[in-house]
Phi, psi and omega in degrees: 000302209293326176286320173276352176276328154307318163303291203310332171290323196283335169304295201286001200345110157255191200288346163335313190082183214266337182279326175299309174321309180310310166291328172288326159319284186310294175322313163309316167301311168295335183278333163284016166066030182267140200262053184216104185263158175235109166307138175216127163272104193262135170214167181196106182272141171266094159307321189273344161253003173047056181223152175253123169260126177225161190212128167252094195260094159089348201255158173313141159289096172322141182262118169244117192255141177260105185332304188304299195275331184077022179252144184259145186238142174288130182252073200257358199281131173158231187186215188259183164348144167256141186109349194265314190256143163287142187026063180274163208217148208214140151232171190239163186227122149277096179265149185259104190273133172261100201082179177285174182186141176242145191267140182217106190265122181209150175287156192302315178313324193286312161318282153339324169325128195228131172273174196300337177293347178105010180272117181286163188297292174079159162309331196284315177261019173250325167324299204298309163359268165314302180309328193278345180207054149288339173269355177261180191287175196274297191310335181264318180292321186280336162305315167294319188307303192307311171296334126352275179319315185285322181300313193288331188267004181060046168077014183291189180254142161279141187264008176214180162284117172273074168260141173207147182236111177255151160208144166285111180263107186240134186289130169291136175298138174282140167260106191330133167279123181293120171316154177257133197315000000 
């Protein structure tokens, strides 16, 4: 139900904005009388304007890491978990990117991956891996993150899902305008 609703709302993307779409999705979940709740990070990237519009509905804040500085920005703007509160309100944020960036979204299973000594992987281990592979493709960054998590767990099994999304946000190349004949 959630996947279909997100797809329908995204395709219909009205002028009301992504925050309003999250509110509509929350209301739909509440109307279903479901006892399930959903965390969601919902974003649209525009390569022409080089901006990222997003809303975070109770999900772990994804990280937006600037390619030049390597500094992370936590994408927290949004509201509560979907389906939890009636008439919940959400905020959206539009970030105008200055240079290329890498977006890292993940489930709690990544940060809570545990070593045999009982330590959690955490953001403090994730960021150096991402920073060390910034110039590589999204697939290579993902491979490095998953290899490091596996090495940290020493081949053990994760007790939760281990989901990671890596996206490279690069400005669409502009073509020089043709001189008038």
